[in-house]
Short mmCIF file of C-alpha atoms and ligand atoms in Angstrom, two decimals:
data_model
loop_
_atom_site.label_atom_id
_atom_site.label_comp_id
_atom_site.label_asym_id
_atom_site.label_seq_id
_atom_site.Cartn_x
_atom_site.Cartn_y
_atom_site.Cartn_z
CA MET A 83 48.78 107.98 204.18
CA LEU A 84 48.53 107.44 207.95
CA ILE A 85 51.68 105.89 209.66
CA ARG A 86 50.42 104.40 212.88
CA ASN A 87 52.42 103.82 216.14
CA VAL A 88 55.46 105.36 215.59
CA ARG A 89 58.37 106.77 217.65
CA ILE A 90 59.85 110.10 216.27
CA GLU A 91 63.32 110.30 216.74
CA ASN A 92 63.89 108.30 219.83
CA ALA A 93 60.56 109.52 221.46
CA GLU A 94 59.37 107.86 224.58
CA SER A 95 55.72 107.63 223.59
CA ALA A 96 54.54 106.72 220.16
CA SER A 97 52.51 109.12 217.50
CA ASP A 98 50.78 108.53 214.43
CA ILE A 99 51.72 110.84 211.42
CA ARG A 100 49.25 111.56 208.57
CA VAL A 101 50.34 112.62 205.00
CA GLU A 102 48.73 114.23 202.35
CA LYS A 103 50.13 115.39 199.20
CA GLY A 104 53.28 114.53 199.81
CA ILE A 105 53.64 117.05 202.92
CA ILE A 106 53.45 115.81 206.71
CA ARG A 107 49.89 117.19 207.93
CA GLU A 108 49.19 115.99 211.06
CA ILE A 109 51.60 114.42 214.01
CA SER A 110 49.17 113.05 216.96
CA ALA A 111 49.16 110.42 219.47
CA HIS A 112 46.13 108.86 217.97
CA LEU A 113 44.63 109.96 214.45
CA GLU A 114 41.48 108.34 213.00
CA ALA A 115 42.06 106.31 209.57
CA LEU A 116 40.28 108.39 206.88
CA GLU A 117 38.18 106.27 204.40
CA GLY A 118 40.28 104.56 201.66
CA GLU A 119 43.51 106.02 203.25
CA GLU A 120 46.71 104.06 202.93
CA ILE A 121 47.93 102.79 206.50
CA ILE A 122 51.41 101.80 207.52
CA GLU A 123 51.39 100.06 210.85
CA GLY A 124 54.83 100.81 212.62
CA GLN A 125 54.13 98.81 214.99
CA GLY A 126 56.09 101.31 217.77
CA GLY A 127 58.99 101.55 215.40
CA LEU A 128 61.50 104.41 215.09
CA VAL A 129 60.83 106.98 212.63
CA LEU A 130 63.94 109.33 211.11
CA PRO A 131 64.47 111.79 208.71
CA PRO A 132 66.19 110.29 205.33
CA PHE A 133 69.86 109.57 205.67
CA VAL A 134 72.56 112.10 204.12
CA ASP A 135 75.58 110.54 202.35
CA CYS A 136 77.80 113.77 202.73
CA HIS A 137 80.81 112.59 200.49
CA VAL A 138 80.77 109.96 197.84
CA HIS A 139 82.27 109.60 194.36
CA LEU A 140 79.27 108.27 192.31
CA ASP A 141 81.93 108.24 189.28
CA THR A 142 84.05 105.46 190.74
CA CYS A 143 81.54 103.79 192.59
CA LEU A 144 81.20 99.93 191.40
CA SER A 145 84.20 100.24 188.95
CA LEU A 146 86.49 97.89 190.39
CA ASP A 147 86.11 95.05 188.36
CA ALA A 148 86.56 96.86 185.27
CA THR A 149 89.53 99.39 187.02
CA GLY A 150 91.62 96.08 188.48
CA PRO A 151 92.74 96.31 192.63
CA ASN A 152 94.48 98.46 194.39
CA LEU A 153 96.92 96.25 196.22
CA SER A 154 99.04 98.46 198.23
CA GLY A 155 95.80 99.73 199.87
CA THR A 156 97.20 103.29 199.94
CA LEU A 157 95.22 106.16 198.76
CA PHE A 158 98.09 107.24 196.43
CA GLU A 159 97.58 103.54 194.27
CA GLY A 160 93.73 104.11 194.64
CA ILE A 161 94.35 107.47 192.74
CA ARG A 162 96.89 105.61 190.04
CA VAL A 163 94.42 103.14 189.10
CA TRP A 164 91.76 105.28 188.81
CA SER A 165 93.75 107.60 186.73
CA GLU A 166 94.61 104.96 184.33
CA TYR A 167 90.79 103.68 184.30
CA ARG A 168 89.27 107.15 183.59
CA LYS A 169 91.16 107.97 180.25
CA LYS A 170 88.51 105.41 178.81
CA LEU A 171 85.39 106.95 180.58
CA ASP A 172 82.28 106.49 178.88
CA LYS A 173 79.01 108.24 179.60
CA GLU A 174 76.81 105.45 179.46
CA GLU A 175 78.75 103.48 181.60
CA VAL A 176 79.16 105.96 184.37
CA LYS A 177 75.63 106.67 184.50
CA GLU A 178 75.04 102.79 184.38
CA ARG A 179 77.06 102.41 187.34
CA ALA A 180 75.76 105.49 189.65
CA LEU A 181 72.12 104.37 188.77
CA ARG A 182 73.14 101.02 190.50
CA THR A 183 74.76 102.48 193.28
CA LEU A 184 71.77 104.65 193.68
CA GLY A 185 69.47 101.48 194.09
CA MET A 186 71.63 100.56 196.77
CA TYR A 187 71.04 103.79 198.53
CA ARG A 188 67.64 103.70 198.15
CA LYS A 189 67.17 100.40 199.82
CA LYS A 190 69.39 101.90 202.69
CA GLY A 191 67.13 104.95 202.84
CA VAL A 192 70.00 107.66 201.94
CA GLN A 193 67.96 110.31 200.27
CA TYR A 194 70.66 112.84 199.95
CA ILE A 195 73.65 112.79 198.52
CA ARG A 196 76.74 114.76 197.56
CA SER A 197 79.03 113.22 195.13
CA HIS A 198 82.46 114.44 193.90
CA VAL A 199 83.12 113.93 190.20
CA ASP A 200 86.65 113.95 188.92
CA ILE A 201 86.89 116.56 186.50
CA SER A 202 90.67 116.44 185.79
CA ASN A 203 90.93 114.58 182.63
CA ASP A 204 87.60 115.40 181.17
CA LEU A 205 84.14 116.29 181.96
CA THR A 206 82.60 113.18 180.75
CA ALA A 207 81.62 111.83 184.33
CA LEU A 208 80.12 115.21 185.21
CA GLU A 209 77.75 115.17 182.29
CA ALA A 210 76.59 111.84 182.96
CA LEU A 211 75.99 112.62 186.43
CA LEU A 212 74.21 116.29 185.99
CA GLU A 213 71.95 114.19 183.44
CA LEU A 214 71.26 111.52 185.82
CA LYS A 215 70.66 113.92 188.81
CA GLU A 216 67.73 115.18 186.99
CA GLN A 217 66.57 111.89 186.19
CA VAL A 218 66.25 110.70 189.74
CA ARG A 219 65.10 114.09 191.41
CA ASP A 220 61.95 112.07 192.67
CA GLU A 221 64.10 109.59 194.77
CA VAL A 222 67.26 111.17 195.64
CA GLU A 223 68.35 114.71 195.93
CA ILE A 224 72.33 114.91 194.46
CA GLN A 225 74.63 117.65 194.53
CA LEU A 226 77.75 117.37 192.79
CA VAL A 227 81.06 118.04 193.42
CA ALA A 228 83.46 119.49 190.53
CA PHE A 229 86.65 117.65 191.96
CA PRO A 230 90.14 118.23 190.69
CA GLN A 231 91.54 115.03 191.56
CA ASP A 232 95.08 115.57 189.84
CA GLY A 233 95.06 118.97 192.26
CA VAL A 234 94.86 122.50 190.53
CA MET A 235 97.99 124.16 190.64
CA THR A 236 100.06 122.53 188.11
CA SER A 237 97.83 122.16 185.55
CA GLU A 238 95.95 124.88 183.42
CA LYS A 239 93.96 122.11 181.88
CA VAL A 240 92.55 120.78 185.00
CA ARG A 241 91.85 124.64 186.20
CA GLY A 242 90.02 125.03 182.84
CA ASN A 243 87.79 121.90 183.52
CA LEU A 244 87.00 123.21 186.89
CA GLU A 245 85.82 126.63 186.04
CA GLU A 246 83.90 124.99 183.07
CA ALA A 247 82.28 122.41 185.40
CA VAL A 248 81.18 124.86 187.50
CA ARG A 249 79.35 126.77 184.76
CA MET A 250 77.92 123.28 183.68
CA GLY A 251 76.36 123.37 187.09
CA ALA A 252 78.48 121.88 189.70
CA ASP A 253 76.87 123.14 192.89
CA VAL A 254 80.04 122.57 195.13
CA VAL A 255 83.87 123.34 193.99
CA GLY A 256 86.32 120.72 195.21
CA GLY A 257 89.83 120.27 195.89
CA ILE A 258 92.83 118.53 197.31
CA PRO A 259 95.49 120.61 198.94
CA HIS A 260 97.56 118.03 200.46
CA PHE A 261 98.04 116.12 197.20
CA GLU A 262 99.68 119.35 195.55
CA LEU A 263 103.05 119.42 194.65
CA THR A 264 104.21 121.51 197.72
CA ARG A 265 102.92 123.24 200.94
CA GLU A 266 102.73 126.45 198.96
CA HIS A 267 100.88 124.92 195.80
CA GLY A 268 98.48 123.55 198.56
CA GLU A 269 97.73 126.82 200.12
CA LYS A 270 97.43 128.82 196.88
CA SER A 271 95.06 126.20 195.65
CA ILE A 272 92.68 126.92 198.50
CA GLN A 273 93.15 130.75 197.43
CA TYR A 274 92.04 129.67 193.99
CA ILE A 275 88.95 127.40 194.76
CA MET A 276 87.43 129.98 196.99
CA GLU A 277 87.84 132.63 194.30
CA ILE A 278 86.11 130.36 192.15
CA ALA A 279 83.46 129.56 194.66
CA GLN A 280 82.36 133.07 195.41
CA LYS A 281 83.02 134.04 191.67
CA TYR A 282 80.23 131.58 190.55
CA ASP A 283 78.17 131.57 194.30
CA ARG A 284 79.06 127.75 194.87
CA LEU A 285 79.71 126.00 197.94
CA VAL A 286 82.90 124.60 198.79
CA ASP A 287 84.23 120.69 199.62
CA LEU A 288 88.04 120.02 199.82
CA HIS A 289 89.35 116.68 200.30
CA CYS A 290 91.44 118.19 203.17
CA ASP A 291 94.46 116.46 204.57
CA GLU A 292 93.76 113.23 203.79
CA ILE A 293 96.79 111.69 204.98
CA ASP A 294 98.86 110.49 208.12
CA ASP A 295 101.26 113.33 208.17
CA GLU A 296 100.88 115.74 210.95
CA GLN A 297 102.17 118.37 209.23
CA SER A 298 99.78 118.39 206.66
CA ARG A 299 97.83 121.53 208.08
CA PHE A 300 95.80 123.01 205.22
CA LEU A 301 92.25 122.60 207.41
CA GLU A 302 93.59 125.72 209.25
CA VAL A 303 94.13 127.73 205.82
CA LEU A 304 90.66 126.68 204.70
CA ALA A 305 88.73 127.53 208.05
CA ALA A 306 90.94 131.23 207.95
CA LYS A 307 89.61 131.39 204.38
CA ALA A 308 85.84 130.60 205.37
CA TYR A 309 85.91 132.97 208.45
CA GLU A 310 87.43 136.02 206.42
CA THR A 311 85.47 135.42 203.54
CA GLY A 312 82.25 134.86 205.43
CA MET A 313 81.85 131.87 203.64
CA GLY A 314 81.30 130.12 206.87
CA SER A 315 79.33 127.11 206.99
CA ARG A 316 78.77 127.10 202.99
CA VAL A 317 82.63 125.36 203.23
CA SER A 318 83.16 121.71 204.19
CA ALA A 319 86.37 120.15 204.86
CA SER A 320 86.24 116.13 204.03
CA HIS A 321 88.50 113.61 205.62
CA THR A 322 90.89 115.65 207.62
CA THR A 323 92.25 112.57 208.93
CA ALA A 324 95.82 114.37 209.80
CA MET A 325 93.97 115.66 212.70
CA HIS A 326 94.48 112.06 214.07
CA SER A 327 98.06 112.69 214.26
CA TYR A 328 98.19 116.43 215.68
CA ASN A 329 99.64 117.04 218.84
CA ASN A 330 96.74 118.17 221.18
CA ALA A 331 98.22 121.59 221.78
CA TYR A 332 98.00 122.46 217.91
CA CYS A 333 94.41 120.85 218.16
CA ASN A 334 93.19 123.19 220.86
CA LYS A 335 94.59 126.25 218.54
CA LEU A 336 92.92 124.38 215.19
CA PHE A 337 89.38 124.48 216.93
CA ARG A 338 89.37 127.70 217.87
CA VAL A 339 89.69 128.96 214.30
CA LEU A 340 87.35 125.96 212.99
CA SER A 341 84.55 127.28 215.59
CA MET A 342 84.92 130.84 214.49
CA SER A 343 84.91 129.83 210.67
CA GLY A 344 81.71 127.73 210.98
CA ILE A 345 83.05 125.04 208.79
CA ASN A 346 81.58 121.61 208.34
CA ILE A 347 83.84 118.47 208.53
CA ILE A 348 83.04 115.54 206.68
CA ALA A 349 84.50 111.99 208.19
CA ASN A 350 84.86 108.87 205.96
CA PRO A 351 84.97 106.30 208.56
CA LEU A 352 84.95 103.12 206.55
CA VAL A 353 86.98 104.53 203.55
CA ASN A 354 89.92 105.88 205.82
CA VAL A 355 90.26 103.12 208.17
CA ASN A 356 91.24 101.44 204.93
CA LEU A 357 93.25 103.93 203.47
CA GLN A 358 95.21 105.43 206.39
CA GLY A 359 97.85 103.69 208.62
CA ARG A 360 99.46 102.11 205.53
CA PHE A 361 102.74 103.23 205.80
CA ASP A 362 102.75 102.63 209.75
CA THR A 363 103.80 99.43 211.36
CA TYR A 364 102.82 98.92 214.83
CA PRO A 365 100.77 100.71 216.40
CA LYS A 366 98.69 101.26 213.31
CA ARG A 367 96.73 104.67 213.28
CA ARG A 368 92.99 104.67 213.05
CA GLY A 369 92.85 106.90 210.23
CA ILE A 370 90.02 109.07 211.40
CA THR A 371 89.59 112.43 212.44
CA ARG A 372 88.45 113.66 215.72
CA VAL A 373 84.85 113.10 215.38
CA LYS A 374 84.03 113.22 219.43
CA GLU A 375 86.10 116.15 220.29
CA LEU A 376 85.05 118.06 217.31
CA SER A 377 81.68 117.45 218.17
CA GLU A 378 81.88 118.17 221.75
CA ASN A 379 83.01 121.65 220.65
CA GLY A 380 80.14 122.34 218.72
CA ILE A 381 81.62 121.79 215.36
CA ASN A 382 79.30 120.15 212.62
CA VAL A 383 80.68 116.74 211.59
CA SER A 384 78.78 114.54 209.50
CA MET A 385 79.83 111.25 207.32
CA GLY A 386 80.39 109.80 204.21
CA HIS A 387 80.38 106.64 202.55
CA ASP A 388 83.19 107.90 200.21
CA ASP A 389 83.42 104.68 197.75
CA ILE A 390 81.81 101.69 196.80
CA TYR A 391 83.46 98.61 195.33
CA ASP A 392 86.31 100.74 193.86
CA PRO A 393 90.24 101.08 193.91
CA PHE A 394 89.94 103.07 197.44
CA TYR A 395 87.35 100.40 198.97
CA PRO A 396 86.51 97.09 197.84
CA LEU A 397 83.09 96.88 199.90
CA GLY A 398 80.31 98.78 201.07
CA ASN A 399 76.60 98.75 200.11
CA GLY A 400 75.09 102.53 200.80
CA ASP A 401 74.50 101.60 204.30
CA MET A 402 75.03 104.93 206.36
CA THR A 403 74.45 103.26 209.61
CA GLN A 404 77.39 100.67 208.62
CA VAL A 405 79.18 104.02 208.22
CA LEU A 406 78.07 105.42 211.35
CA LEU A 407 79.15 102.32 213.21
CA MET A 408 82.52 101.96 212.35
CA GLY A 409 83.00 105.85 212.90
CA LEU A 410 81.55 105.38 216.77
CA HIS A 411 83.99 102.24 217.17
CA LEU A 412 86.98 104.25 216.08
CA CYS A 413 86.34 107.35 217.81
CA HIS A 414 85.31 105.93 221.04
CA MET A 415 81.76 107.14 221.23
CA MET A 416 80.03 104.16 222.58
CA GLY A 417 78.39 105.24 225.17
CA TYR A 418 74.38 104.68 225.31
CA GLN A 419 73.47 108.05 224.71
CA GLU A 420 76.30 108.84 222.09
CA LEU A 421 74.82 105.89 220.41
CA ASN A 422 71.35 106.54 220.91
CA ASP A 423 71.77 110.34 219.47
CA SER A 424 74.49 109.60 216.88
CA TYR A 425 71.74 109.06 214.13
CA ARG A 426 71.86 112.97 214.09
CA ILE A 427 75.33 112.74 212.56
CA ILE A 428 74.20 111.28 209.36
CA THR A 429 70.92 113.10 209.37
CA TYR A 430 70.54 116.50 210.51
CA ASN A 431 74.39 117.34 210.45
CA GLY A 432 74.28 116.04 207.10
CA ALA A 433 71.85 118.21 205.82
CA LYS A 434 73.48 121.14 207.61
CA THR A 435 76.69 120.17 205.71
CA LEU A 436 74.65 120.32 202.47
CA ASN A 437 73.18 123.79 203.54
CA PHE A 438 69.54 122.57 203.13
CA GLU A 439 66.71 125.10 204.06
CA GLU A 440 65.57 124.17 207.42
CA GLU A 441 61.84 123.66 206.27
CA GLN A 442 62.76 121.28 203.86
CA TYR A 443 64.35 118.59 206.29
CA GLY A 444 63.52 117.09 209.45
CA LEU A 445 60.00 115.79 210.95
CA ALA A 446 57.44 118.56 211.62
CA VAL A 447 54.15 119.16 210.20
CA GLY A 448 54.18 121.10 207.00
CA LYS A 449 57.56 119.80 205.80
CA PRO A 450 57.97 117.15 203.22
CA ALA A 451 57.21 113.89 203.95
CA ASN A 452 60.68 112.15 203.64
CA PHE A 453 61.38 109.85 206.15
CA ASN A 454 62.79 106.15 207.10
CA LEU A 455 60.66 103.78 209.35
CA PHE A 456 62.53 101.02 211.47
CA LYS A 457 61.71 97.89 213.53
CA GLY A 458 63.69 99.08 216.44
CA ARG A 459 62.15 101.28 219.00
CA SER A 460 65.18 103.65 219.49
CA PHE A 461 68.30 104.31 217.34
CA PHE A 462 70.26 102.26 219.72
CA GLU A 463 68.31 99.12 219.00
CA VAL A 464 68.51 100.23 215.27
CA LEU A 465 72.58 100.17 215.29
CA ARG A 466 72.56 96.99 217.65
CA GLU A 467 70.09 94.73 215.48
CA ARG A 468 71.03 96.35 212.43
CA GLU A 469 67.77 95.10 210.65
CA GLY A 470 67.67 97.63 208.34
CA ILE A 471 64.59 99.97 207.22
CA GLN A 472 61.22 98.62 206.95
CA TYR A 473 60.14 101.62 204.96
CA SER A 474 61.48 104.69 203.02
CA VAL A 475 59.02 107.31 202.07
CA ARG A 476 59.59 110.04 199.62
CA LYS A 477 57.21 113.00 199.28
CA GLY A 478 54.35 110.95 200.20
CA LYS A 479 55.37 107.89 198.22
CA ILE A 480 56.62 104.41 199.67
CA ILE A 481 60.25 104.27 197.50
CA HIS A 482 61.34 101.21 199.42
CA ARG A 483 59.83 98.52 201.26
CA LYS A 484 61.56 95.96 203.07
CA GLU A 485 61.00 92.44 201.34
FE1 FE2 B 1962 86.49 111.29 198.55
#
């Protein structure tokens, strides 16, 4: 396959890319087509590595018709509505919804996904998604997080399910310290989760401080544990929206431990701008972590869609540029250079969060031929025009082509 006349990651000049046997074989200003070679005319458009969604719940996506609505719009009502529905979860139904969700992601050029899976009640959803993960491996790489939605400290059953989920093959250990009964329970939950992760050699990704309470300060506990255990960048904190409300002096102190730890932060702007600020009158807080300041301090920040048409978020279609755009607006990251470079948040930063091997991700000779082709000549144009992707290529095969 020859992809002609494309700009690789905002490059000033265009290149041609040759793909053979699923690998990028050549990149050059001009390559002659071989006999019978499949040709994609890039017309000067942008090529980027595939998008990475670092945080979604494939078990809840597209369930809103069945669960009924979340009338208050709070995270807590979302959890309540979901908890009712999950009692009658069916493996085939979970798979069917997740497969439809993955179809949406494919059209939007997302080839890497980290999905949390609620294991609090039982392991039905995890079983479904472990099977699905293998089934779709050629088109999308999925990491599964064993996610104890109810918290772990008050229920032996949830702790049992969590450990069993990891034994069954979950890649990441999850948690939700701010939802535990007390601050002390929250801290203990982090200790417990880190021990499980070390015992089974797994990554960690907690729903951390997803609340507007400026007193919710579990991120520092998690970062300190990541530092002390040496787990570092194998640990991620999702949401961290309480940071929006911390005072600047505390944030300054917090950023030191975040930098020391090497922990990753995952922001979910679409869902948190919906769920947060719900107890505010006016002014209403934006409900997002400090993406701009974290990034400026060298802390790795990526993003996630979090929810699609479920009790936590009624909209969404798997489009990570929509997620990013919301985040850039909310975080005042609207300078030309910030916008143009922001593709890294939903590509490279995501790959780093998911702990991919460097040889497996990115656009260079010898790497797997996984990429998206856009009509815009730069990412700034892609964001401004929002025309979507023209082609998504995975292991040298076109898996989506714009009609
Ligand atoms: Fe989440």
